[in-house]
């Protein structure tokens, strides 16, 4: 029976189209709410009955992981054929195969589940907050704890956390492209709209997952989770994340292996049938060959690499929000960053007040600057929380101690925004006449003033040239004015300039050198004056490719700006929208673009970048928008993160190269031998055991060291390179396999059990030890030392491989004892094999084809599905997210929206 409370609370949720047609007061009434929000008790009750505001679950699901392990088609075929073998009387081989497959599944499950648990822990460390009114008190809550009826406060750069009906707005524009596909922001106000309006025409509502591009608002939550428009689409797309370039490379690589495996398996099966061997034995052997050539534990190696990477990055003060962010971080080759706190210390200090006329004193100018801050005068000196850095520096200055809050009344205020780039206050001194005070970027404030003497302009240019940050202050009488509008910002008289200093970081040059060594081009995007940014770069010996100002950016077409942005180093006086546009166009040039920012004005660009980077001390809006959060705002810390991302890719490629070359060689040897010999060269169970031992030892690869030259540039999948590598080193492996066959047949006159034992040991030894040559382009051990874990794992696997044919299990596994001289011959063959591989490696990498870098991947259009899945991350809870009940027509609409998003 349905809980009546659930029915009661469900009835409080409104379709967004219905809410749009109601007035703000009617909406609050229908939702059982009020302007001061819900009580804490009522909010808790609604959360309990309606569930979290979530569209994803980040709970690790052991059954789902196990299902993926058991869902392998090859595994299913092997299980079926092993069962048939058991039914036909070959119980021993069936049991051996069953045990080996069980261990293989167990290894894959353990590693993948550990990676999912690491991802779950990652989610638990990252929180996304919303400012909400509960019982008239403003507080921050997790976005997943929002319920219908909650009153939320939202500002520039925020992602709207649920479908809301707007109660108040201030110059509100919303980027709704993720839902509507419209590139232009939608203007919003509180007026009801006629019923039946399209989604893009609901101007009185804000939608979950969309971004506030300018202005601010207060709204009441109408629908949460899967009941919101964004939630329906996200749930319609399912839990699976869009594939990254790394994962797409894995997919292409797997297709290559599938082609090779199908050809070999078919040829072997047909050849064995022509030789009139038993059907089941031939089928089992063919399938074992297919499994043997496939690196079964590749997903486990990748998962282990990513899980290991998150732990390593956490130690280096880098917190990634999703495991795949590590790959994106390593792929980055362009970094656009703000200047403050990355190239400079980020400790802004007020240094001087420079009056423009003799009528204004230094102290008077400072007072005017304090009057035009957004902080409450009474508490501004005691707390700098929520203030912008320049205002905080003003209140922290020695001159601010003389400011008397009680002297002044603030009648009205126009807050700072990134279009006007100024703050304007309407104030009155002890009941005297009202006065308008404007403070902001000098270029914008001077444009509102009368003629400015050349000496004053020269003074301003001198400060810019010295690298100082300058704020202009202007005033005018405002007798009889009670309310402010932007139109009142006119006819001002310049009072003077407030000068601030933010010194370059002592270690900034070292950090830039590290990024340059990693092949990353660093560009600066700042709201500061161009000369200030150029002076900081000059002080740090940054070679500039040119400067573009916000005015120039605004006048350029996309094509012209894309060309100019590739060479420019500094983007000065750029707005949030211009930053986002620059990022978008740089991405289209083929680079993987990272953006690093920590302010409200950086949120739009963080959303647009391939990898958004913020810092722990950033504004909540910036941290919410970022994919990676640095616990220390230092480009050196970011360089550590990039190196870790590239290390993971390099180690994964080691496994791929080793697996394809040695597996291909061994399976080719097995295929040839099965046709020539009167018996199978290795039993199906022995092939699977060989593959299992070999793969198990390679689980230590994620912790291996990586040579410095492998970290100098982003690496991409190069299937042609992998194919060339496989076709050279595979036959070398086969050459020594054939030598082993000859040794066993013509020297030791081996029976089938001895032959299989000898080849099993030689195969394990050669294909495991080759990792030490393949893992580096250098001379192994002498110029490139492997990790202790990889050495121990590899030698341990070889030891187990030698032990098994000599152990009490030898008879069960189908092995016979080997003569002692075989092991002496094996030692000699292994040494010759490793030397030959090293010589072949030097020749291979010296060829012109390998000297060329891998071609960069094509520019990847970010489909709507990618943006939806990335945005859905913030609405994630550690519980199963139920699909809300929908009428058949609503369910069909959700499916259609999901399909449309996938095509967009």
PDB file of C-alpha atoms in Angstrom, residues 577-814:
ATOM      1  CA  UNK A 577      31.033  35.273 -21.831  1.00  0.00           C
ATOM      2  CA  UNK A 578      34.168  36.212 -23.786  1.00  0.00           C
ATOM      3  CA  UNK A 579      36.265  33.780 -21.755  1.00  0.00           C
ATOM      4  CA  UNK A 580      33.787  31.007 -22.540  1.00  0.00           C
ATOM      5  CA  UNK A 581      33.829  31.925 -26.241  1.00  0.00           C
ATOM      6  CA  UNK A 582      37.639  31.867 -26.347  1.00  0.00           C
ATOM      7  CA  UNK A 583      37.672  28.426 -24.712  1.00  0.00           C
ATOM      8  CA  UNK A 584      35.114  27.122 -27.203  1.00  0.00           C
ATOM      9  CA  UNK A 585      37.115  28.350 -30.194  1.00  0.00           C
ATOM     10  CA  UNK A 586      40.437  27.053 -28.839  1.00  0.00           C
ATOM     11  CA  UNK A 587      38.820  23.636 -28.498  1.00  0.00           C
ATOM     12  CA  UNK A 588      37.802  23.765 -32.134  1.00  0.00           C
ATOM     13  CA  UNK A 589      41.457  24.218 -33.099  1.00  0.00           C
ATOM     14  CA  UNK A 590      42.098  20.607 -32.084  1.00  0.00           C
ATOM     15  CA  UNK A 591      43.725  21.109 -28.698  1.00  0.00           C
ATOM     16  CA  UNK A 592      42.540  19.686 -25.411  1.00  0.00           C
ATOM     17  CA  UNK A 593      41.852  22.863 -23.437  1.00  0.00           C
ATOM     18  CA  UNK A 594      41.940  23.236 -19.678  1.00  0.00           C
ATOM     19  CA  UNK A 595      40.664  26.336 -17.911  1.00  0.00           C
ATOM     20  CA  UNK A 596      41.725  27.277 -14.399  1.00  0.00           C
ATOM     21  CA  UNK A 597      39.691  29.810 -12.451  1.00  0.00           C
ATOM     22  CA  UNK A 598      38.345  30.449  -8.977  1.00  0.00           C
ATOM     23  CA  UNK A 599      35.835  33.282  -9.265  1.00  0.00           C
ATOM     24  CA  UNK A 600      32.168  33.618 -10.078  1.00  0.00           C
ATOM     25  CA  UNK A 601      33.163  35.162 -13.417  1.00  0.00           C
ATOM     26  CA  UNK A 602      35.080  31.967 -14.331  1.00  0.00           C
ATOM     27  CA  UNK A 603      32.147  29.555 -14.046  1.00  0.00           C
ATOM     28  CA  UNK A 604      30.987  29.827 -17.676  1.00  0.00           C
ATOM     29  CA  UNK A 605      34.478  29.117 -19.028  1.00  0.00           C
ATOM     30  CA  UNK A 606      34.920  26.201 -16.599  1.00  0.00           C
ATOM     31  CA  UNK A 607      31.784  24.625 -18.037  1.00  0.00           C
ATOM     32  CA  UNK A 608      33.028  25.038 -21.626  1.00  0.00           C
ATOM     33  CA  UNK A 609      36.552  23.619 -21.173  1.00  0.00           C
ATOM     34  CA  UNK A 610      37.590  20.015 -21.803  1.00  0.00           C
ATOM     35  CA  UNK A 611      38.828  20.001 -18.216  1.00  0.00           C
ATOM     36  CA  UNK A 612      37.706  22.640 -15.723  1.00  0.00           C
ATOM     37  CA  UNK A 613      40.160  23.305 -12.885  1.00  0.00           C
ATOM     38  CA  UNK A 614      39.529  25.250  -9.705  1.00  0.00           C
ATOM     39  CA  UNK A 615      40.983  25.487  -6.204  1.00  0.00           C
ATOM     40  CA  UNK A 616      39.776  24.655  -2.725  1.00  0.00           C
ATOM     41  CA  UNK A 617      39.608  28.343  -1.760  1.00  0.00           C
ATOM     42  CA  UNK A 618      37.528  29.257  -4.832  1.00  0.00           C
ATOM     43  CA  UNK A 619      33.964  30.480  -4.793  1.00  0.00           C
ATOM     44  CA  UNK A 620      31.385  27.714  -4.490  1.00  0.00           C
ATOM     45  CA  UNK A 621      30.148  28.458  -8.004  1.00  0.00           C
ATOM     46  CA  UNK A 622      33.637  27.919  -9.482  1.00  0.00           C
ATOM     47  CA  UNK A 623      34.266  24.736  -7.476  1.00  0.00           C
ATOM     48  CA  UNK A 624      30.902  23.384  -8.548  1.00  0.00           C
ATOM     49  CA  UNK A 625      31.711  24.004 -12.218  1.00  0.00           C
ATOM     50  CA  UNK A 626      35.189  22.428 -12.094  1.00  0.00           C
ATOM     51  CA  UNK A 627      36.153  18.822 -12.882  1.00  0.00           C
ATOM     52  CA  UNK A 628      39.370  19.039 -10.850  1.00  0.00           C
ATOM     53  CA  UNK A 629      39.928  20.897  -7.580  1.00  0.00           C
ATOM     54  CA  UNK A 630      43.465  21.805  -6.484  1.00  0.00           C
ATOM     55  CA  UNK A 631      43.934  21.910  -2.727  1.00  0.00           C
ATOM     56  CA  UNK A 632      46.712  24.449  -3.319  1.00  0.00           C
ATOM     57  CA  UNK A 633      46.437  27.192  -5.954  1.00  0.00           C
ATOM     58  CA  UNK A 634      49.736  26.528  -7.619  1.00  0.00           C
ATOM     59  CA  UNK A 635      50.529  25.738 -11.246  1.00  0.00           C
ATOM     60  CA  UNK A 636      53.154  23.316  -9.933  1.00  0.00           C
ATOM     61  CA  UNK A 637      50.402  21.256  -8.302  1.00  0.00           C
ATOM     62  CA  UNK A 638      48.558  21.265 -11.621  1.00  0.00           C
ATOM     63  CA  UNK A 639      51.723  20.019 -13.360  1.00  0.00           C
ATOM     64  CA  UNK A 640      51.774  17.102 -10.903  1.00  0.00           C
ATOM     65  CA  UNK A 641      48.209  16.264 -11.905  1.00  0.00           C
ATOM     66  CA  UNK A 642      49.017  16.360 -15.623  1.00  0.00           C
ATOM     67  CA  UNK A 643      52.011  14.079 -15.104  1.00  0.00           C
ATOM     68  CA  UNK A 644      49.847  11.592 -13.218  1.00  0.00           C
ATOM     69  CA  UNK A 645      47.274  11.538 -16.015  1.00  0.00           C
ATOM     70  CA  UNK A 646      49.979  10.883 -18.594  1.00  0.00           C
ATOM     71  CA  UNK A 647      51.638   8.253 -16.402  1.00  0.00           C
ATOM     72  CA  UNK A 648      48.390   6.291 -16.316  1.00  0.00           C
ATOM     73  CA  UNK A 649      48.075   6.353 -20.099  1.00  0.00           C
ATOM     74  CA  UNK A 650      51.730   5.367 -20.547  1.00  0.00           C
ATOM     75  CA  UNK A 651      51.376   2.393 -18.205  1.00  0.00           C
ATOM     76  CA  UNK A 652      48.197   1.243 -19.930  1.00  0.00           C
ATOM     77  CA  UNK A 653      49.978   1.332 -23.291  1.00  0.00           C
ATOM     78  CA  UNK A 654      52.778  -0.801 -21.789  1.00  0.00           C
ATOM     79  CA  UNK A 655      50.246  -3.496 -21.030  1.00  0.00           C
ATOM     80  CA  UNK A 656      48.687  -3.207 -24.484  1.00  0.00           C
ATOM     81  CA  UNK A 657      52.022  -3.468 -26.337  1.00  0.00           C
ATOM     82  CA  UNK A 658      53.223  -6.352 -24.232  1.00  0.00           C
ATOM     83  CA  UNK A 659      49.938  -8.204 -24.401  1.00  0.00           C
ATOM     84  CA  UNK A 660      49.433  -7.867 -28.136  1.00  0.00           C
ATOM     85  CA  UNK A 661      52.983  -8.780 -29.121  1.00  0.00           C
ATOM     86  CA  UNK A 662      53.591 -11.764 -26.836  1.00  0.00           C
ATOM     87  CA  UNK A 663      49.998 -13.045 -26.954  1.00  0.00           C
ATOM     88  CA  UNK A 664      49.916 -12.789 -30.735  1.00  0.00           C
ATOM     89  CA  UNK A 665      53.234 -14.594 -31.013  1.00  0.00           C
ATOM     90  CA  UNK A 666      52.289 -17.402 -28.638  1.00  0.00           C
ATOM     91  CA  UNK A 667      48.885 -17.953 -30.161  1.00  0.00           C
ATOM     92  CA  UNK A 668      50.365 -17.929 -33.668  1.00  0.00           C
ATOM     93  CA  UNK A 669      52.835 -20.572 -32.485  1.00  0.00           C
ATOM     94  CA  UNK A 670      50.006 -22.629 -31.028  1.00  0.00           C
ATOM     95  CA  UNK A 671      48.025 -22.365 -34.264  1.00  0.00           C
ATOM     96  CA  UNK A 672      50.973 -23.486 -36.391  1.00  0.00           C
ATOM     97  CA  UNK A 673      51.927 -26.300 -34.014  1.00  0.00           C
ATOM     98  CA  UNK A 674      48.365 -27.620 -33.794  1.00  0.00           C
ATOM     99  CA  UNK A 675      48.389 -28.181 -37.554  1.00  0.00           C
ATOM    100  CA  UNK A 676      51.859 -29.763 -37.746  1.00  0.00           C
ATOM    101  CA  UNK A 677      51.852 -31.919 -34.587  1.00  0.00           C
ATOM    102  CA  UNK A 678      49.866 -35.081 -34.088  1.00  0.00           C
ATOM    103  CA  UNK A 679      48.641 -33.711 -30.744  1.00  0.00           C
ATOM    104  CA  UNK A 680      47.557 -30.345 -29.384  1.00  0.00           C
ATOM    105  CA  UNK A 681      50.659 -28.307 -28.346  1.00  0.00           C
ATOM    106  CA  UNK A 682      48.854 -27.125 -25.234  1.00  0.00           C
ATOM    107  CA  UNK A 683      45.516 -28.135 -23.765  1.00  0.00           C
ATOM    108  CA  UNK A 684      42.764 -25.509 -23.582  1.00  0.00           C
ATOM    109  CA  UNK A 685      43.022 -25.383 -19.790  1.00  0.00           C
ATOM    110  CA  UNK A 686      46.798 -24.904 -19.998  1.00  0.00           C
ATOM    111  CA  UNK A 687      46.397 -22.000 -22.429  1.00  0.00           C
ATOM    112  CA  UNK A 688      43.923 -20.327 -20.099  1.00  0.00           C
ATOM    113  CA  UNK A 689      46.174 -20.949 -17.079  1.00  0.00           C
ATOM    114  CA  UNK A 690      49.131 -19.481 -18.956  1.00  0.00           C
ATOM    115  CA  UNK A 691      47.092 -16.404 -19.853  1.00  0.00           C
ATOM    116  CA  UNK A 692      45.775 -16.028 -16.302  1.00  0.00           C
ATOM    117  CA  UNK A 693      49.238 -16.176 -14.716  1.00  0.00           C
ATOM    118  CA  UNK A 694      50.658 -13.768 -17.253  1.00  0.00           C
ATOM    119  CA  UNK A 695      47.833 -11.245 -16.855  1.00  0.00           C
ATOM    120  CA  UNK A 696      47.912 -11.463 -13.048  1.00  0.00           C
ATOM    121  CA  UNK A 697      51.540 -10.397 -12.982  1.00  0.00           C
ATOM    122  CA  UNK A 698      50.744  -7.365 -15.095  1.00  0.00           C
ATOM    123  CA  UNK A 699      48.348  -5.923 -12.507  1.00  0.00           C
ATOM    124  CA  UNK A 700      51.488  -4.354 -11.033  1.00  0.00           C
ATOM    125  CA  UNK A 701      51.959  -2.198 -14.168  1.00  0.00           C
ATOM    126  CA  UNK A 702      49.740   0.674 -12.906  1.00  0.00           C
ATOM    127  CA  UNK A 703      52.315   1.387 -10.187  1.00  0.00           C
ATOM    128  CA  UNK A 704      55.331   1.297 -12.519  1.00  0.00           C
ATOM    129  CA  UNK A 705      57.698   4.212 -13.110  1.00  0.00           C
ATOM    130  CA  UNK A 706      57.455   6.123 -16.384  1.00  0.00           C
ATOM    131  CA  UNK A 707      60.356   7.701 -18.284  1.00  0.00           C
ATOM    132  CA  UNK A 708      60.383  11.488 -18.447  1.00  0.00           C
ATOM    133  CA  UNK A 709      60.211  11.625 -22.235  1.00  0.00           C
ATOM    134  CA  UNK A 710      56.878   9.784 -22.126  1.00  0.00           C
ATOM    135  CA  UNK A 711      55.414  12.674 -20.118  1.00  0.00           C
ATOM    136  CA  UNK A 712      56.528  15.539 -22.361  1.00  0.00           C
ATOM    137  CA  UNK A 713      53.412  15.611 -24.520  1.00  0.00           C
ATOM    138  CA  UNK A 714      49.906  14.183 -24.475  1.00  0.00           C
ATOM    139  CA  UNK A 715      49.753  10.646 -25.837  1.00  0.00           C
ATOM    140  CA  UNK A 716      46.934   9.384 -28.005  1.00  0.00           C
ATOM    141  CA  UNK A 717      45.919   5.993 -29.251  1.00  0.00           C
ATOM    142  CA  UNK A 718      47.789   5.025 -32.415  1.00  0.00           C
ATOM    143  CA  UNK A 719      46.396   1.748 -33.702  1.00  0.00           C
ATOM    144  CA  UNK A 720      48.816   1.719 -36.653  1.00  0.00           C
ATOM    145  CA  UNK A 721      51.758   1.906 -34.224  1.00  0.00           C
ATOM    146  CA  UNK A 722      50.336  -0.926 -32.100  1.00  0.00           C
ATOM    147  CA  UNK A 723      49.811  -3.055 -35.209  1.00  0.00           C
ATOM    148  CA  UNK A 724      53.423  -2.474 -36.384  1.00  0.00           C
ATOM    149  CA  UNK A 725      54.707  -3.314 -32.931  1.00  0.00           C
ATOM    150  CA  UNK A 726      52.655  -6.517 -32.785  1.00  0.00           C
ATOM    151  CA  UNK A 727      53.755  -7.682 -36.238  1.00  0.00           C
ATOM    152  CA  UNK A 728      57.456  -7.241 -35.348  1.00  0.00           C
ATOM    153  CA  UNK A 729      57.676  -8.555 -31.794  1.00  0.00           C
ATOM    154  CA  UNK A 730      55.004 -11.254 -32.157  1.00  0.00           C
ATOM    155  CA  UNK A 731      57.028 -13.248 -34.721  1.00  0.00           C
ATOM    156  CA  UNK A 732      60.177 -12.871 -32.551  1.00  0.00           C
ATOM    157  CA  UNK A 733      58.252 -14.546 -29.738  1.00  0.00           C
ATOM    158  CA  UNK A 734      57.089 -17.249 -32.161  1.00  0.00           C
ATOM    159  CA  UNK A 735      60.678 -17.805 -33.309  1.00  0.00           C
ATOM    160  CA  UNK A 736      61.690 -18.855 -29.789  1.00  0.00           C
ATOM    161  CA  UNK A 737      58.530 -20.904 -29.425  1.00  0.00           C
ATOM    162  CA  UNK A 738      59.520 -22.863 -32.524  1.00  0.00           C
ATOM    163  CA  UNK A 739      63.032 -23.246 -31.093  1.00  0.00           C
ATOM    164  CA  UNK A 740      61.455 -24.709 -27.955  1.00  0.00           C
ATOM    165  CA  UNK A 741      59.361 -27.082 -30.062  1.00  0.00           C
ATOM    166  CA  UNK A 742      62.478 -28.306 -31.859  1.00  0.00           C
ATOM    167  CA  UNK A 743      64.324 -28.701 -28.572  1.00  0.00           C
ATOM    168  CA  UNK A 744      61.523 -30.759 -27.043  1.00  0.00           C
ATOM    169  CA  UNK A 745      60.933 -32.975 -30.109  1.00  0.00           C
ATOM    170  CA  UNK A 746      64.440 -33.555 -31.485  1.00  0.00           C
ATOM    171  CA  UNK A 747      66.688 -33.238 -28.421  1.00  0.00           C
ATOM    172  CA  UNK A 748      64.547 -34.562 -25.569  1.00  0.00           C
ATOM    173  CA  UNK A 749      62.153 -36.734 -27.652  1.00  0.00           C
ATOM    174  CA  UNK A 750      59.349 -35.358 -25.501  1.00  0.00           C
ATOM    175  CA  UNK A 751      55.967 -37.033 -25.139  1.00  0.00           C
ATOM    176  CA  UNK A 752      52.864 -34.729 -25.235  1.00  0.00           C
ATOM    177  CA  UNK A 753      52.884 -34.087 -21.457  1.00  0.00           C
ATOM    178  CA  UNK A 754      56.580 -33.110 -21.483  1.00  0.00           C
ATOM    179  CA  UNK A 755      56.160 -31.010 -24.628  1.00  0.00           C
ATOM    180  CA  UNK A 756      53.301 -29.052 -23.088  1.00  0.00           C
ATOM    181  CA  UNK A 757      55.175 -28.535 -19.799  1.00  0.00           C
ATOM    182  CA  UNK A 758      58.294 -27.282 -21.610  1.00  0.00           C
ATOM    183  CA  UNK A 759      56.408 -24.841 -23.815  1.00  0.00           C
ATOM    184  CA  UNK A 760      54.254 -23.681 -20.884  1.00  0.00           C
ATOM    185  CA  UNK A 761      57.348 -22.722 -18.868  1.00  0.00           C
ATOM    186  CA  UNK A 762      59.167 -21.119 -21.824  1.00  0.00           C
ATOM    187  CA  UNK A 763      56.055 -19.174 -22.790  1.00  0.00           C
ATOM    188  CA  UNK A 764      55.489 -17.837 -19.270  1.00  0.00           C
ATOM    189  CA  UNK A 765      59.165 -16.866 -18.896  1.00  0.00           C
ATOM    190  CA  UNK A 766      59.535 -15.062 -22.230  1.00  0.00           C
ATOM    191  CA  UNK A 767      56.226 -13.236 -22.359  1.00  0.00           C
ATOM    192  CA  UNK A 768      56.467 -12.105 -18.715  1.00  0.00           C
ATOM    193  CA  UNK A 769      60.085 -10.971 -18.729  1.00  0.00           C
ATOM    194  CA  UNK A 770      59.687  -9.046 -21.987  1.00  0.00           C
ATOM    195  CA  UNK A 771      57.858  -6.345 -19.996  1.00  0.00           C
ATOM    196  CA  UNK A 772      61.233  -5.052 -18.802  1.00  0.00           C
ATOM    197  CA  UNK A 773      62.258  -4.330 -22.411  1.00  0.00           C
ATOM    198  CA  UNK A 774      58.902  -3.093 -23.671  1.00  0.00           C
ATOM    199  CA  UNK A 775      58.169  -0.756 -20.741  1.00  0.00           C
ATOM    200  CA  UNK A 776      60.836   1.735 -21.894  1.00  0.00           C
ATOM    201  CA  UNK A 777      62.603   2.962 -25.013  1.00  0.00           C
ATOM    202  CA  UNK A 778      65.776   3.167 -22.959  1.00  0.00           C
ATOM    203  CA  UNK A 779      68.144   0.363 -21.948  1.00  0.00           C
ATOM    204  CA  UNK A 780      66.217  -1.452 -19.194  1.00  0.00           C
ATOM    205  CA  UNK A 781      67.540  -1.418 -15.609  1.00  0.00           C
ATOM    206  CA  UNK A 782      70.625   0.617 -16.555  1.00  0.00           C
ATOM    207  CA  UNK A 783      68.808   3.763 -17.745  1.00  0.00           C
ATOM    208  CA  UNK A 784      65.220   3.002 -16.729  1.00  0.00           C
ATOM    209  CA  UNK A 785      64.435   1.195 -13.506  1.00  0.00           C
ATOM    210  CA  UNK A 786      61.088  -0.600 -13.162  1.00  0.00           C
ATOM    211  CA  UNK A 787      59.175  -0.340  -9.908  1.00  0.00           C
ATOM    212  CA  UNK A 788      59.875  -2.864  -7.161  1.00  0.00           C
ATOM    213  CA  UNK A 789      56.272  -4.073  -7.392  1.00  0.00           C
ATOM    214  CA  UNK A 790      56.591  -4.882 -11.106  1.00  0.00           C
ATOM    215  CA  UNK A 791      59.882  -6.735 -10.562  1.00  0.00           C
ATOM    216  CA  UNK A 792      58.404  -8.805  -7.732  1.00  0.00           C
ATOM    217  CA  UNK A 793      55.187  -9.579  -9.642  1.00  0.00           C
ATOM    218  CA  UNK A 794      56.995 -10.599 -12.851  1.00  0.00           C
ATOM    219  CA  UNK A 795      59.544 -12.816 -11.135  1.00  0.00           C
ATOM    220  CA  UNK A 796      56.799 -14.292  -8.980  1.00  0.00           C
ATOM    221  CA  UNK A 797      54.746 -15.260 -12.038  1.00  0.00           C
ATOM    222  CA  UNK A 798      57.779 -16.911 -13.666  1.00  0.00           C
ATOM    223  CA  UNK A 799      58.453 -18.826 -10.444  1.00  0.00           C
ATOM    224  CA  UNK A 800      54.853 -20.077 -10.267  1.00  0.00           C
ATOM    225  CA  UNK A 801      54.959 -20.991 -13.972  1.00  0.00           C
ATOM    226  CA  UNK A 802      58.063 -23.135 -13.399  1.00  0.00           C
ATOM    227  CA  UNK A 803      56.667 -24.644 -10.198  1.00  0.00           C
ATOM    228  CA  UNK A 804      53.273 -25.826 -11.502  1.00  0.00           C
ATOM    229  CA  UNK A 805      54.603 -28.461 -13.999  1.00  0.00           C
ATOM    230  CA  UNK A 806      56.820 -29.779 -11.185  1.00  0.00           C
ATOM    231  CA  UNK A 807      54.154 -29.685  -8.461  1.00  0.00           C
ATOM    232  CA  UNK A 808      51.678 -32.376  -7.323  1.00  0.00           C
ATOM    233  CA  UNK A 809      49.115 -30.608  -9.536  1.00  0.00           C
ATOM    234  CA  UNK A 810      51.110 -31.436 -12.669  1.00  0.00           C
ATOM    235  CA  UNK A 811      49.118 -34.580 -13.424  1.00  0.00           C
ATOM    236  CA  UNK A 812      45.787 -32.828 -13.025  1.00  0.00           C
ATOM    237  CA  UNK A 813      46.942 -30.021 -15.283  1.00  0.00           C
ATOM    238  CA  UNK A 814      48.236 -32.444 -17.944  1.00  0.00           C
TER     239      UNK A 814
END
